[in-house]
mmCIF file of C-alpha atoms and ligand atoms in Angstrom:
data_model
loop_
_atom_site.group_PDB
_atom_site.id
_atom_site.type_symbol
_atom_site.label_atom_id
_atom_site.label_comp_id
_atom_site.label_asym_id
_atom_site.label_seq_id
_atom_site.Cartn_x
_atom_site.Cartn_y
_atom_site.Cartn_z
ATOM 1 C CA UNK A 3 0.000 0.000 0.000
ATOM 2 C CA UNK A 4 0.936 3.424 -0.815
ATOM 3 C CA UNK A 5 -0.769 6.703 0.840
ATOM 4 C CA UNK A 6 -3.275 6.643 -1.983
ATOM 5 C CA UNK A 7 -3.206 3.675 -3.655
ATOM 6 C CA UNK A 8 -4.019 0.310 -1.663
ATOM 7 C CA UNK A 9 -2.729 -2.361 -4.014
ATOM 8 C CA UNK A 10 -0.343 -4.804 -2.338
ATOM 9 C CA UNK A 11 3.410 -5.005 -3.232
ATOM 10 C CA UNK A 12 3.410 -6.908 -6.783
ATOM 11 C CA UNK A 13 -0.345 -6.078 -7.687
ATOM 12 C CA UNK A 14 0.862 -3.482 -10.348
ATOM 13 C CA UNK A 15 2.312 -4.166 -13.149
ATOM 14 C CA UNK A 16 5.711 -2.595 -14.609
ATOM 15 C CA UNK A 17 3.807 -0.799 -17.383
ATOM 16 C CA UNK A 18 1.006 1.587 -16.312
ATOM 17 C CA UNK A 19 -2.134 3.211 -18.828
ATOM 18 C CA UNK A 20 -3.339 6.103 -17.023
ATOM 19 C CA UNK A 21 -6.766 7.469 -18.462
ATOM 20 C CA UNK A 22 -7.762 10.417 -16.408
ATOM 21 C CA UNK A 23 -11.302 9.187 -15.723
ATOM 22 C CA UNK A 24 -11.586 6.221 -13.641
ATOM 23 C CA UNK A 25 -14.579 4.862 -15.767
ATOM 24 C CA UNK A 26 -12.287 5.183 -18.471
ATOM 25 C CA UNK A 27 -9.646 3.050 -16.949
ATOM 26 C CA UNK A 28 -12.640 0.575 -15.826
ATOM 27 C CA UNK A 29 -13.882 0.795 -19.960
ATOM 28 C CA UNK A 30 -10.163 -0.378 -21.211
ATOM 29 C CA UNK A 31 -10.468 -3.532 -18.154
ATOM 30 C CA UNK A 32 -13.877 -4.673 -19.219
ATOM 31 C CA UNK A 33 -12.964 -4.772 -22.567
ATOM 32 C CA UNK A 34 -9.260 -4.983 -23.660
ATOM 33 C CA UNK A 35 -7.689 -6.820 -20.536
ATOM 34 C CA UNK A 36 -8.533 -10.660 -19.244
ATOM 35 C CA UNK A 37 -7.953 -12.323 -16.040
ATOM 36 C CA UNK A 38 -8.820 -8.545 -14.901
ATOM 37 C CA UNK A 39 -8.239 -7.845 -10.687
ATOM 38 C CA UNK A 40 -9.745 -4.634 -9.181
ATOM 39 C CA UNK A 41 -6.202 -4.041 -7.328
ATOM 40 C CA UNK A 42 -7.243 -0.192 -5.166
ATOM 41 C CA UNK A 43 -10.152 1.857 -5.521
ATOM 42 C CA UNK A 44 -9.141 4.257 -2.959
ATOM 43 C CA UNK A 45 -10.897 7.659 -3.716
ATOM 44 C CA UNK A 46 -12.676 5.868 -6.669
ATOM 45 C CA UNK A 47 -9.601 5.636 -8.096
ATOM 46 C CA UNK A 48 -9.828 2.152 -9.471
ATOM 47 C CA UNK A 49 -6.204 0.477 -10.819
ATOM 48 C CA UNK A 50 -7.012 -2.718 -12.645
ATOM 49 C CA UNK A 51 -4.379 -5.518 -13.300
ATOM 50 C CA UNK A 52 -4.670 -7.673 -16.079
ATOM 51 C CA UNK A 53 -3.765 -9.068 -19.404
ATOM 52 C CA UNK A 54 -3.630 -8.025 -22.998
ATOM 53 C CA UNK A 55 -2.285 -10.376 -25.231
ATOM 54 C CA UNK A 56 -0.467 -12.450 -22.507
ATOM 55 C CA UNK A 57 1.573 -9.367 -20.991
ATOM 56 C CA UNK A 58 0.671 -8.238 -17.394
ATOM 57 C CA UNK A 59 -0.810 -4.679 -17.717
ATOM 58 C CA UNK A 60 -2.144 -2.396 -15.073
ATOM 59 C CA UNK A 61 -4.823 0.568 -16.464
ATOM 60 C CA UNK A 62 -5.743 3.089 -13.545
ATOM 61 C CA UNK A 63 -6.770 6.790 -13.624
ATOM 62 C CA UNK A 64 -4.619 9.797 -12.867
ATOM 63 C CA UNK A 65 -7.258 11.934 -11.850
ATOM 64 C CA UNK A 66 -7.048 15.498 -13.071
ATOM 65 C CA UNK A 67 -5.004 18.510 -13.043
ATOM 66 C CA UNK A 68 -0.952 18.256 -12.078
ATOM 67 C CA UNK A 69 -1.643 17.758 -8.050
ATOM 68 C CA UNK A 70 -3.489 14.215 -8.395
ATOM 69 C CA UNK A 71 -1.342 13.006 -11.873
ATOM 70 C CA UNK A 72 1.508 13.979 -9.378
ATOM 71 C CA UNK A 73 0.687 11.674 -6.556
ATOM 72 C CA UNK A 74 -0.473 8.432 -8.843
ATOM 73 C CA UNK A 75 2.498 8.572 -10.870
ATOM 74 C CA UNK A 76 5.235 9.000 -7.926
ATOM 75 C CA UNK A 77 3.983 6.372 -5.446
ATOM 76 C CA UNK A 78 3.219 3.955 -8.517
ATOM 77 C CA UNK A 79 6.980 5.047 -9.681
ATOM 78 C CA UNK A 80 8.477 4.957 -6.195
ATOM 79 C CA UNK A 81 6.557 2.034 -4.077
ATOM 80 C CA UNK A 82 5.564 -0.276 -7.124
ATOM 81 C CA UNK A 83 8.076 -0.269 -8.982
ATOM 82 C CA UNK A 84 6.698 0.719 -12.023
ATOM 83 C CA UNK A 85 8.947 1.441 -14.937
ATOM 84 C CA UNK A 86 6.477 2.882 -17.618
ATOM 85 C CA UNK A 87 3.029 5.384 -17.232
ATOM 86 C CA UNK A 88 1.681 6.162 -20.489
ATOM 87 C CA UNK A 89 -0.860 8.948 -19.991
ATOM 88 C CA UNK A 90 -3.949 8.522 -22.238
ATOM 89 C CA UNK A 91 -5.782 11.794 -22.766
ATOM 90 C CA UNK A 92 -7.955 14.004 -24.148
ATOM 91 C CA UNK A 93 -6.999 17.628 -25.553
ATOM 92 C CA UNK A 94 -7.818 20.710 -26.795
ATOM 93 C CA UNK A 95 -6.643 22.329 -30.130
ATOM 94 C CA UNK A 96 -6.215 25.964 -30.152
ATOM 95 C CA UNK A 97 -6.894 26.370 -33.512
ATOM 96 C CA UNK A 98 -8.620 24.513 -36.689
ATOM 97 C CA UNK A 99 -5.199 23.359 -37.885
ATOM 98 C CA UNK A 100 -6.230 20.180 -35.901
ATOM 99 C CA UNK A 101 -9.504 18.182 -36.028
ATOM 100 C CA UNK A 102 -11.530 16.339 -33.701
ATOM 101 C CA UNK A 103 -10.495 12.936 -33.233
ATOM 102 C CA UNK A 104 -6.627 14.041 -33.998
ATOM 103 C CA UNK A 105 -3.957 11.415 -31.878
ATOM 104 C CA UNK A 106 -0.887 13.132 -30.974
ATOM 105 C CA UNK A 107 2.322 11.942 -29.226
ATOM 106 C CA UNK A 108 3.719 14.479 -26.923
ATOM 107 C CA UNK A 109 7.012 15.482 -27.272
ATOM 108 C CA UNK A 110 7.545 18.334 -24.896
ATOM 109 C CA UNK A 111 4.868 19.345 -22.620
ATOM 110 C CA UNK A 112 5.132 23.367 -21.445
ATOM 111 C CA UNK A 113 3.605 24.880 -18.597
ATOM 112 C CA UNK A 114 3.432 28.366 -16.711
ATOM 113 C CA UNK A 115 3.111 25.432 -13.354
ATOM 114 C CA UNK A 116 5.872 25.805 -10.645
ATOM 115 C CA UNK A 117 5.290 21.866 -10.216
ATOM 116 C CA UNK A 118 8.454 20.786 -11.534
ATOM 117 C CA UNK A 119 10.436 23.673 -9.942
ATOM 118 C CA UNK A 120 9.285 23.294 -6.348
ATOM 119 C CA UNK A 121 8.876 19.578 -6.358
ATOM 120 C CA UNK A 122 12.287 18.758 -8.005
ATOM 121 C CA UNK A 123 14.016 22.162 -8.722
ATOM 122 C CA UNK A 124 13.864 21.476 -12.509
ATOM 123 C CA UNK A 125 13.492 25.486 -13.720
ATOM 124 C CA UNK A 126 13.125 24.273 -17.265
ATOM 125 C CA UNK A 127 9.418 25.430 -18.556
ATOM 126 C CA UNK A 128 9.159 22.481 -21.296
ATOM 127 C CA UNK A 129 9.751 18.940 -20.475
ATOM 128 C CA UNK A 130 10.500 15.910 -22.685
ATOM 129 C CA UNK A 131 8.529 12.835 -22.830
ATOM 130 C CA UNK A 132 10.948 10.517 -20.785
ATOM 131 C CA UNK A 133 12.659 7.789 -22.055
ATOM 132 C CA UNK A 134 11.648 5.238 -25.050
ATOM 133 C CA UNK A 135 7.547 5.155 -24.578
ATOM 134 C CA UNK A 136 7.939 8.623 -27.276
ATOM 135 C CA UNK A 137 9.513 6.103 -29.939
ATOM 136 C CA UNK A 138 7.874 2.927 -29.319
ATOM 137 C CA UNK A 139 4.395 4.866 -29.598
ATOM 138 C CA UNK A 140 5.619 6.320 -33.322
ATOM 139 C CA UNK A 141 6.875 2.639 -34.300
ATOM 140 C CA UNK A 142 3.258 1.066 -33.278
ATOM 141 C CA UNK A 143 1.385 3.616 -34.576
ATOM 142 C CA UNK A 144 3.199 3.332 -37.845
ATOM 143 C CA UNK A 145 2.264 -0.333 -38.130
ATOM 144 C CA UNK A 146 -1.286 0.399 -36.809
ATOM 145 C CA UNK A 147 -1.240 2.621 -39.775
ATOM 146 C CA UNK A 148 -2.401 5.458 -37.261
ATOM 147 C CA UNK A 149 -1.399 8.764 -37.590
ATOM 148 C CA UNK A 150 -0.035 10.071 -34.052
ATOM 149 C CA UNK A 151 1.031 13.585 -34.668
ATOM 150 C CA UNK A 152 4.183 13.994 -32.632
ATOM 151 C CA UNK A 153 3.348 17.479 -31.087
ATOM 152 C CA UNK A 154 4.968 20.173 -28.131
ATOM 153 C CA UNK A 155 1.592 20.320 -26.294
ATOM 154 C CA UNK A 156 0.556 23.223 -23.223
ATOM 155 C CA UNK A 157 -0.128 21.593 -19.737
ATOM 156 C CA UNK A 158 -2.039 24.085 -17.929
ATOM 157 C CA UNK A 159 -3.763 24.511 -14.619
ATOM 158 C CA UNK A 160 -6.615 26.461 -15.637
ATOM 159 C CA UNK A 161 -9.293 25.342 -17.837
ATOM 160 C CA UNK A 162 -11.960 28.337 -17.321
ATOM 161 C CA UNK A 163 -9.704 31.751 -18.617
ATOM 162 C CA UNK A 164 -10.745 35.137 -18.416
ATOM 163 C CA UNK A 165 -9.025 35.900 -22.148
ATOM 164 C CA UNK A 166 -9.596 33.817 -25.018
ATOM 165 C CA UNK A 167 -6.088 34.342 -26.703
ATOM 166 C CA UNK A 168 -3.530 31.617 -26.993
ATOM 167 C CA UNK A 169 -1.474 31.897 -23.916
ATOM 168 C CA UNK A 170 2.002 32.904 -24.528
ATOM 169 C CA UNK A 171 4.120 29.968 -23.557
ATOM 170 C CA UNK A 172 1.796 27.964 -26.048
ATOM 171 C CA UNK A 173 2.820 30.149 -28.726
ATOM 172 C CA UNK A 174 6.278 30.317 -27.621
ATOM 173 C CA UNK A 175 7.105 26.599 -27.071
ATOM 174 C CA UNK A 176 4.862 25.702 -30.482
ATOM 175 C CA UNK A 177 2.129 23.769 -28.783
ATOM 176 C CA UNK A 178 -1.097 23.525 -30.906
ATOM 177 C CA UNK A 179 -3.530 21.866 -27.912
ATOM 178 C CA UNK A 180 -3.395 21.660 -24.277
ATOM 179 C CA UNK A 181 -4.314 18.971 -21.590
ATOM 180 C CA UNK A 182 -3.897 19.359 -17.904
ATOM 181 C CA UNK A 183 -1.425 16.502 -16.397
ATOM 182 C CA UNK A 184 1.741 15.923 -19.002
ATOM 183 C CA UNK A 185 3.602 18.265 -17.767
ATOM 184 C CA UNK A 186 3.745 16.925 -14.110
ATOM 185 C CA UNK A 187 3.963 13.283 -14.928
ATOM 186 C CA UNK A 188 7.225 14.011 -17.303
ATOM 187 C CA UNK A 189 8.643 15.891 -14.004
ATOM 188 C CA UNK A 190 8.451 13.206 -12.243
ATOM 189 C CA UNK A 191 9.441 10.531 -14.630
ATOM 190 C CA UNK A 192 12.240 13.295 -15.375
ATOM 191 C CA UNK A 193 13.534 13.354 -11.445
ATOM 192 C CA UNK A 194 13.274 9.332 -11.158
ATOM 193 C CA UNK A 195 14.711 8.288 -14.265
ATOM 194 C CA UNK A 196 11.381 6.697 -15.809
ATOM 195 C CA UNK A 197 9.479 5.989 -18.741
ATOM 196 C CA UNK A 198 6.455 8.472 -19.649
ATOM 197 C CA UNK A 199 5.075 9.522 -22.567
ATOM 198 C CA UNK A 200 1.579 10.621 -23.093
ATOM 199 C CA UNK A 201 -1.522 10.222 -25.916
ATOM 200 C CA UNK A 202 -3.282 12.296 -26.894
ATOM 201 C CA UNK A 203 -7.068 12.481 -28.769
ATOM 202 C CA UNK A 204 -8.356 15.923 -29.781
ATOM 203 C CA UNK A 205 -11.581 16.444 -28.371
ATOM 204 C CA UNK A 206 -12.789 19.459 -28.674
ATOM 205 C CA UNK A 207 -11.249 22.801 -30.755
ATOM 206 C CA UNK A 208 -11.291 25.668 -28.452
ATOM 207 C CA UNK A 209 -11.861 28.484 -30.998
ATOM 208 C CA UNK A 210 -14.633 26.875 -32.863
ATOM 209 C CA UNK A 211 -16.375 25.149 -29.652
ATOM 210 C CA UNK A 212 -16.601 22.037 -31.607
ATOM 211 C CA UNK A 213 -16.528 19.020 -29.497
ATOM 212 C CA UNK A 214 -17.017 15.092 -29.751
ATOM 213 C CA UNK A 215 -20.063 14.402 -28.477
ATOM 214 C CA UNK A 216 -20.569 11.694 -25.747
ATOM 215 C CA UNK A 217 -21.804 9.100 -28.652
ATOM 216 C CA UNK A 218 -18.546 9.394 -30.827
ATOM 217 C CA UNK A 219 -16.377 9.367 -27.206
ATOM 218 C CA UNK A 220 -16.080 5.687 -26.889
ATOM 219 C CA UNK A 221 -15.146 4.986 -30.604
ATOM 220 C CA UNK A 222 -12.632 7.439 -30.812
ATOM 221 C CA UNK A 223 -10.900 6.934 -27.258
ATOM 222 C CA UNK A 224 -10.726 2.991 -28.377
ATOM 223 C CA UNK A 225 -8.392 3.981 -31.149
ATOM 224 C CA UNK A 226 -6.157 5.713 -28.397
ATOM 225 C CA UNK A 227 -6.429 2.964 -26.154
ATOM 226 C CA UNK A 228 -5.325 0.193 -28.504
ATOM 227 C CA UNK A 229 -2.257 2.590 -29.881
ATOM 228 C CA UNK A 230 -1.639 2.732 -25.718
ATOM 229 C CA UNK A 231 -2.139 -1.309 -25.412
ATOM 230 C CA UNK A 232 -0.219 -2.093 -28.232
ATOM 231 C CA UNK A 233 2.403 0.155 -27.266
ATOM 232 C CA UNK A 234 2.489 -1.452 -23.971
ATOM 233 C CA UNK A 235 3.324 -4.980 -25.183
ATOM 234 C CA UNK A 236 6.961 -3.447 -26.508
ATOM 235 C CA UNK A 237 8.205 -2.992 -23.048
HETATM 236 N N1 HPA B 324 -8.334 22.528 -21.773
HETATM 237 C C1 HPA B 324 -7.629 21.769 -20.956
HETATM 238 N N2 HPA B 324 -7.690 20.455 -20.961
HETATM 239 C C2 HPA B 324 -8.490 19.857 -21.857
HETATM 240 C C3 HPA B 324 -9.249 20.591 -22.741
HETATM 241 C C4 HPA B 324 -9.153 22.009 -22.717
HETATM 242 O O1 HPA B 324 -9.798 22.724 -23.472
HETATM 243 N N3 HPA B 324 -9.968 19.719 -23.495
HETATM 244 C C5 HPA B 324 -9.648 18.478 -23.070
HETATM 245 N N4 HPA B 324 -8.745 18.563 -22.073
#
Protein backbone atom coordinates (compact mmCIF):
# COMPACT_ATOMS: atom_id res chain seq x y z
CA UNK A 1 0.00 0.00 0.00
CA UNK A 2 0.94 3.42 -0.82
CA UNK A 3 -0.77 6.70 0.84
CA UNK A 4 -3.27 6.64 -1.98
CA UNK A 5 -3.21 3.67 -3.66
CA UNK A 6 -4.02 0.31 -1.66
CA UNK A 7 -2.73 -2.36 -4.01
CA UNK A 8 -0.34 -4.80 -2.34
CA UNK A 9 3.41 -5.01 -3.23
CA UNK A 10 3.41 -6.91 -6.78
CA UNK A 11 -0.35 -6.08 -7.69
CA UNK A 12 0.86 -3.48 -10.35
CA UNK A 13 2.31 -4.17 -13.15
CA UNK A 14 5.71 -2.59 -14.61
CA UNK A 15 3.81 -0.80 -17.38
CA UNK A 16 1.01 1.59 -16.31
CA UNK A 17 -2.13 3.21 -18.83
CA UNK A 18 -3.34 6.10 -17.02
CA UNK A 19 -6.77 7.47 -18.46
CA UNK A 20 -7.76 10.42 -16.41
CA UNK A 21 -11.30 9.19 -15.72
CA UNK A 22 -11.59 6.22 -13.64
CA UNK A 23 -14.58 4.86 -15.77
CA UNK A 24 -12.29 5.18 -18.47
CA UNK A 25 -9.65 3.05 -16.95
CA UNK A 26 -12.64 0.57 -15.83
CA UNK A 27 -13.88 0.79 -19.96
CA UNK A 28 -10.16 -0.38 -21.21
CA UNK A 29 -10.47 -3.53 -18.15
CA UNK A 30 -13.88 -4.67 -19.22
CA UNK A 31 -12.96 -4.77 -22.57
CA UNK A 32 -9.26 -4.98 -23.66
CA UNK A 33 -7.69 -6.82 -20.54
CA UNK A 34 -8.53 -10.66 -19.24
CA UNK A 35 -7.95 -12.32 -16.04
CA UNK A 36 -8.82 -8.54 -14.90
CA UNK A 37 -8.24 -7.84 -10.69
CA UNK A 38 -9.74 -4.63 -9.18
CA UNK A 39 -6.20 -4.04 -7.33
CA UNK A 40 -7.24 -0.19 -5.17
CA UNK A 41 -10.15 1.86 -5.52
CA UNK A 42 -9.14 4.26 -2.96
CA UNK A 43 -10.90 7.66 -3.72
CA UNK A 44 -12.68 5.87 -6.67
CA UNK A 45 -9.60 5.64 -8.10
CA UNK A 46 -9.83 2.15 -9.47
CA UNK A 47 -6.20 0.48 -10.82
CA UNK A 48 -7.01 -2.72 -12.65
CA UNK A 49 -4.38 -5.52 -13.30
CA UNK A 50 -4.67 -7.67 -16.08
CA UNK A 51 -3.76 -9.07 -19.40
CA UNK A 52 -3.63 -8.03 -23.00
CA UNK A 53 -2.28 -10.38 -25.23
CA UNK A 54 -0.47 -12.45 -22.51
CA UNK A 55 1.57 -9.37 -20.99
CA UNK A 56 0.67 -8.24 -17.39
CA UNK A 57 -0.81 -4.68 -17.72
CA UNK A 58 -2.14 -2.40 -15.07
CA UNK A 59 -4.82 0.57 -16.46
CA UNK A 60 -5.74 3.09 -13.55
CA UNK A 61 -6.77 6.79 -13.62
CA UNK A 62 -4.62 9.80 -12.87
CA UNK A 63 -7.26 11.93 -11.85
CA UNK A 64 -7.05 15.50 -13.07
CA UNK A 65 -5.00 18.51 -13.04
CA UNK A 66 -0.95 18.26 -12.08
CA UNK A 67 -1.64 17.76 -8.05
CA UNK A 68 -3.49 14.21 -8.40
CA UNK A 69 -1.34 13.01 -11.87
CA UNK A 70 1.51 13.98 -9.38
CA UNK A 71 0.69 11.67 -6.56
CA UNK A 72 -0.47 8.43 -8.84
CA UNK A 73 2.50 8.57 -10.87
CA UNK A 74 5.24 9.00 -7.93
CA UNK A 75 3.98 6.37 -5.45
CA UNK A 76 3.22 3.96 -8.52
CA UNK A 77 6.98 5.05 -9.68
CA UNK A 78 8.48 4.96 -6.20
CA UNK A 79 6.56 2.03 -4.08
CA UNK A 80 5.56 -0.28 -7.12
CA UNK A 81 8.08 -0.27 -8.98
CA UNK A 82 6.70 0.72 -12.02
CA UNK A 83 8.95 1.44 -14.94
CA UNK A 84 6.48 2.88 -17.62
CA UNK A 85 3.03 5.38 -17.23
CA UNK A 86 1.68 6.16 -20.49
CA UNK A 87 -0.86 8.95 -19.99
CA UNK A 88 -3.95 8.52 -22.24
CA UNK A 89 -5.78 11.79 -22.77
CA UNK A 90 -7.96 14.00 -24.15
CA UNK A 91 -7.00 17.63 -25.55
CA UNK A 92 -7.82 20.71 -26.79
CA UNK A 93 -6.64 22.33 -30.13
CA UNK A 94 -6.21 25.96 -30.15
CA UNK A 95 -6.89 26.37 -33.51
CA UNK A 96 -8.62 24.51 -36.69
CA UNK A 97 -5.20 23.36 -37.89
CA UNK A 98 -6.23 20.18 -35.90
CA UNK A 99 -9.50 18.18 -36.03
CA UNK A 100 -11.53 16.34 -33.70
CA UNK A 101 -10.50 12.94 -33.23
CA UNK A 102 -6.63 14.04 -34.00
CA UNK A 103 -3.96 11.42 -31.88
CA UNK A 104 -0.89 13.13 -30.97
CA UNK A 105 2.32 11.94 -29.23
CA UNK A 106 3.72 14.48 -26.92
CA UNK A 107 7.01 15.48 -27.27
CA UNK A 108 7.55 18.33 -24.90
CA UNK A 109 4.87 19.34 -22.62
CA UNK A 110 5.13 23.37 -21.45
CA UNK A 111 3.61 24.88 -18.60
CA UNK A 112 3.43 28.37 -16.71
CA UNK A 113 3.11 25.43 -13.35
CA UNK A 114 5.87 25.81 -10.64
CA UNK A 115 5.29 21.87 -10.22
CA UNK A 116 8.45 20.79 -11.53
CA UNK A 117 10.44 23.67 -9.94
CA UNK A 118 9.28 23.29 -6.35
CA UNK A 119 8.88 19.58 -6.36
CA UNK A 120 12.29 18.76 -8.01
CA UNK A 121 14.02 22.16 -8.72
CA UNK A 122 13.86 21.48 -12.51
CA UNK A 123 13.49 25.49 -13.72
CA UNK A 124 13.13 24.27 -17.26
CA UNK A 125 9.42 25.43 -18.56
CA UNK A 126 9.16 22.48 -21.30
CA UNK A 127 9.75 18.94 -20.48
CA UNK A 128 10.50 15.91 -22.68
CA UNK A 129 8.53 12.83 -22.83
CA UNK A 130 10.95 10.52 -20.78
CA UNK A 131 12.66 7.79 -22.05
CA UNK A 132 11.65 5.24 -25.05
CA UNK A 133 7.55 5.15 -24.58
CA UNK A 134 7.94 8.62 -27.28
CA UNK A 135 9.51 6.10 -29.94
CA UNK A 136 7.87 2.93 -29.32
CA UNK A 137 4.39 4.87 -29.60
CA UNK A 138 5.62 6.32 -33.32
CA UNK A 139 6.87 2.64 -34.30
CA UNK A 140 3.26 1.07 -33.28
CA UNK A 141 1.39 3.62 -34.58
CA UNK A 142 3.20 3.33 -37.84
CA UNK A 143 2.26 -0.33 -38.13
CA UNK A 144 -1.29 0.40 -36.81
CA UNK A 145 -1.24 2.62 -39.78
CA UNK A 146 -2.40 5.46 -37.26
CA UNK A 147 -1.40 8.76 -37.59
CA UNK A 148 -0.03 10.07 -34.05
CA UNK A 149 1.03 13.59 -34.67
CA UNK A 150 4.18 13.99 -32.63
CA UNK A 151 3.35 17.48 -31.09
CA UNK A 152 4.97 20.17 -28.13
CA UNK A 153 1.59 20.32 -26.29
CA UNK A 154 0.56 23.22 -23.22
CA UNK A 155 -0.13 21.59 -19.74
CA UNK A 156 -2.04 24.09 -17.93
CA UNK A 157 -3.76 24.51 -14.62
CA UNK A 158 -6.62 26.46 -15.64
CA UNK A 159 -9.29 25.34 -17.84
CA UNK A 160 -11.96 28.34 -17.32
CA UNK A 161 -9.70 31.75 -18.62
CA UNK A 162 -10.75 35.14 -18.42
CA UNK A 163 -9.02 35.90 -22.15
CA UNK A 164 -9.60 33.82 -25.02
CA UNK A 165 -6.09 34.34 -26.70
CA UNK A 166 -3.53 31.62 -26.99
CA UNK A 167 -1.47 31.90 -23.92
CA UNK A 168 2.00 32.90 -24.53
CA UNK A 169 4.12 29.97 -23.56
CA UNK A 170 1.80 27.96 -26.05
CA UNK A 171 2.82 30.15 -28.73
CA UNK A 172 6.28 30.32 -27.62
CA UNK A 173 7.10 26.60 -27.07
CA UNK A 174 4.86 25.70 -30.48
CA UNK A 175 2.13 23.77 -28.78
CA UNK A 176 -1.10 23.53 -30.91
CA UNK A 177 -3.53 21.87 -27.91
CA UNK A 178 -3.39 21.66 -24.28
CA UNK A 179 -4.31 18.97 -21.59
CA UNK A 180 -3.90 19.36 -17.90
CA UNK A 181 -1.42 16.50 -16.40
CA UNK A 182 1.74 15.92 -19.00
CA UNK A 183 3.60 18.27 -17.77
CA UNK A 184 3.74 16.92 -14.11
CA UNK A 185 3.96 13.28 -14.93
CA UNK A 186 7.22 14.01 -17.30
CA UNK A 187 8.64 15.89 -14.00
CA UNK A 188 8.45 13.21 -12.24
CA UNK A 189 9.44 10.53 -14.63
CA UNK A 190 12.24 13.30 -15.38
CA UNK A 191 13.53 13.35 -11.45
CA UNK A 192 13.27 9.33 -11.16
CA UNK A 193 14.71 8.29 -14.27
CA UNK A 194 11.38 6.70 -15.81
CA UNK A 195 9.48 5.99 -18.74
CA UNK A 196 6.46 8.47 -19.65
CA UNK A 197 5.07 9.52 -22.57
CA UNK A 198 1.58 10.62 -23.09
CA UNK A 199 -1.52 10.22 -25.92
CA UNK A 200 -3.28 12.30 -26.89
CA UNK A 201 -7.07 12.48 -28.77
CA UNK A 202 -8.36 15.92 -29.78
CA UNK A 203 -11.58 16.44 -28.37
CA UNK A 204 -12.79 19.46 -28.67
CA UNK A 205 -11.25 22.80 -30.76
CA UNK A 206 -11.29 25.67 -28.45
CA UNK A 207 -11.86 28.48 -31.00
CA UNK A 208 -14.63 26.87 -32.86
CA UNK A 209 -16.37 25.15 -29.65
CA UNK A 210 -16.60 22.04 -31.61
CA UNK A 211 -16.53 19.02 -29.50
CA UNK A 212 -17.02 15.09 -29.75
CA UNK A 213 -20.06 14.40 -28.48
CA UNK A 214 -20.57 11.69 -25.75
CA UNK A 215 -21.80 9.10 -28.65
CA UNK A 216 -18.55 9.39 -30.83
CA UNK A 217 -16.38 9.37 -27.21
CA UNK A 218 -16.08 5.69 -26.89
CA UNK A 219 -15.15 4.99 -30.60
CA UNK A 220 -12.63 7.44 -30.81
CA UNK A 221 -10.90 6.93 -27.26
CA UNK A 222 -10.73 2.99 -28.38
CA UNK A 223 -8.39 3.98 -31.15
CA UNK A 224 -6.16 5.71 -28.40
CA UNK A 225 -6.43 2.96 -26.15
CA UNK A 226 -5.33 0.19 -28.50
CA UNK A 227 -2.26 2.59 -29.88
CA UNK A 228 -1.64 2.73 -25.72
CA UNK A 229 -2.14 -1.31 -25.41
CA UNK A 230 -0.22 -2.09 -28.23
CA UNK A 231 2.40 0.15 -27.27
CA UNK A 232 2.49 -1.45 -23.97
CA UNK A 233 3.32 -4.98 -25.18
CA UNK A 234 6.96 -3.45 -26.51
CA UNK A 235 8.20 -2.99 -23.05
N1 LIG B 1 -8.33 22.53 -21.77
C1 LIG B 1 -7.63 21.77 -20.96
N2 LIG B 1 -7.69 20.45 -20.96
C2 LIG B 1 -8.49 19.86 -21.86
C3 LIG B 1 -9.25 20.59 -22.74
C4 LIG B 1 -9.15 22.01 -22.72
O1 LIG B 1 -9.80 22.72 -23.47
N3 LIG B 1 -9.97 19.72 -23.49
C5 LIG B 1 -9.65 18.48 -23.07
N4 LIG B 1 -8.75 18.56 -22.07
Amino acid sequence: MSVHISAKKGEIAKTVLMPGDPLRAKYIADNFLTDVELVSKTRNIFFFTGKYKGKEITVGASGMGFPSIGIYSYELFTEYEVETIIRIGTCGAYSTDLKLFDILNVQKAASESTYAKFAWGIEDDAISNQGTAFDKINETAAELGLNAKPVNIHSSDIFYRKDPAVPEIAVRHNCPAVEMEAFALFANAQHLGKNAATILTVSDIIPTHEQISADQREQALRTMMELSLETALKF
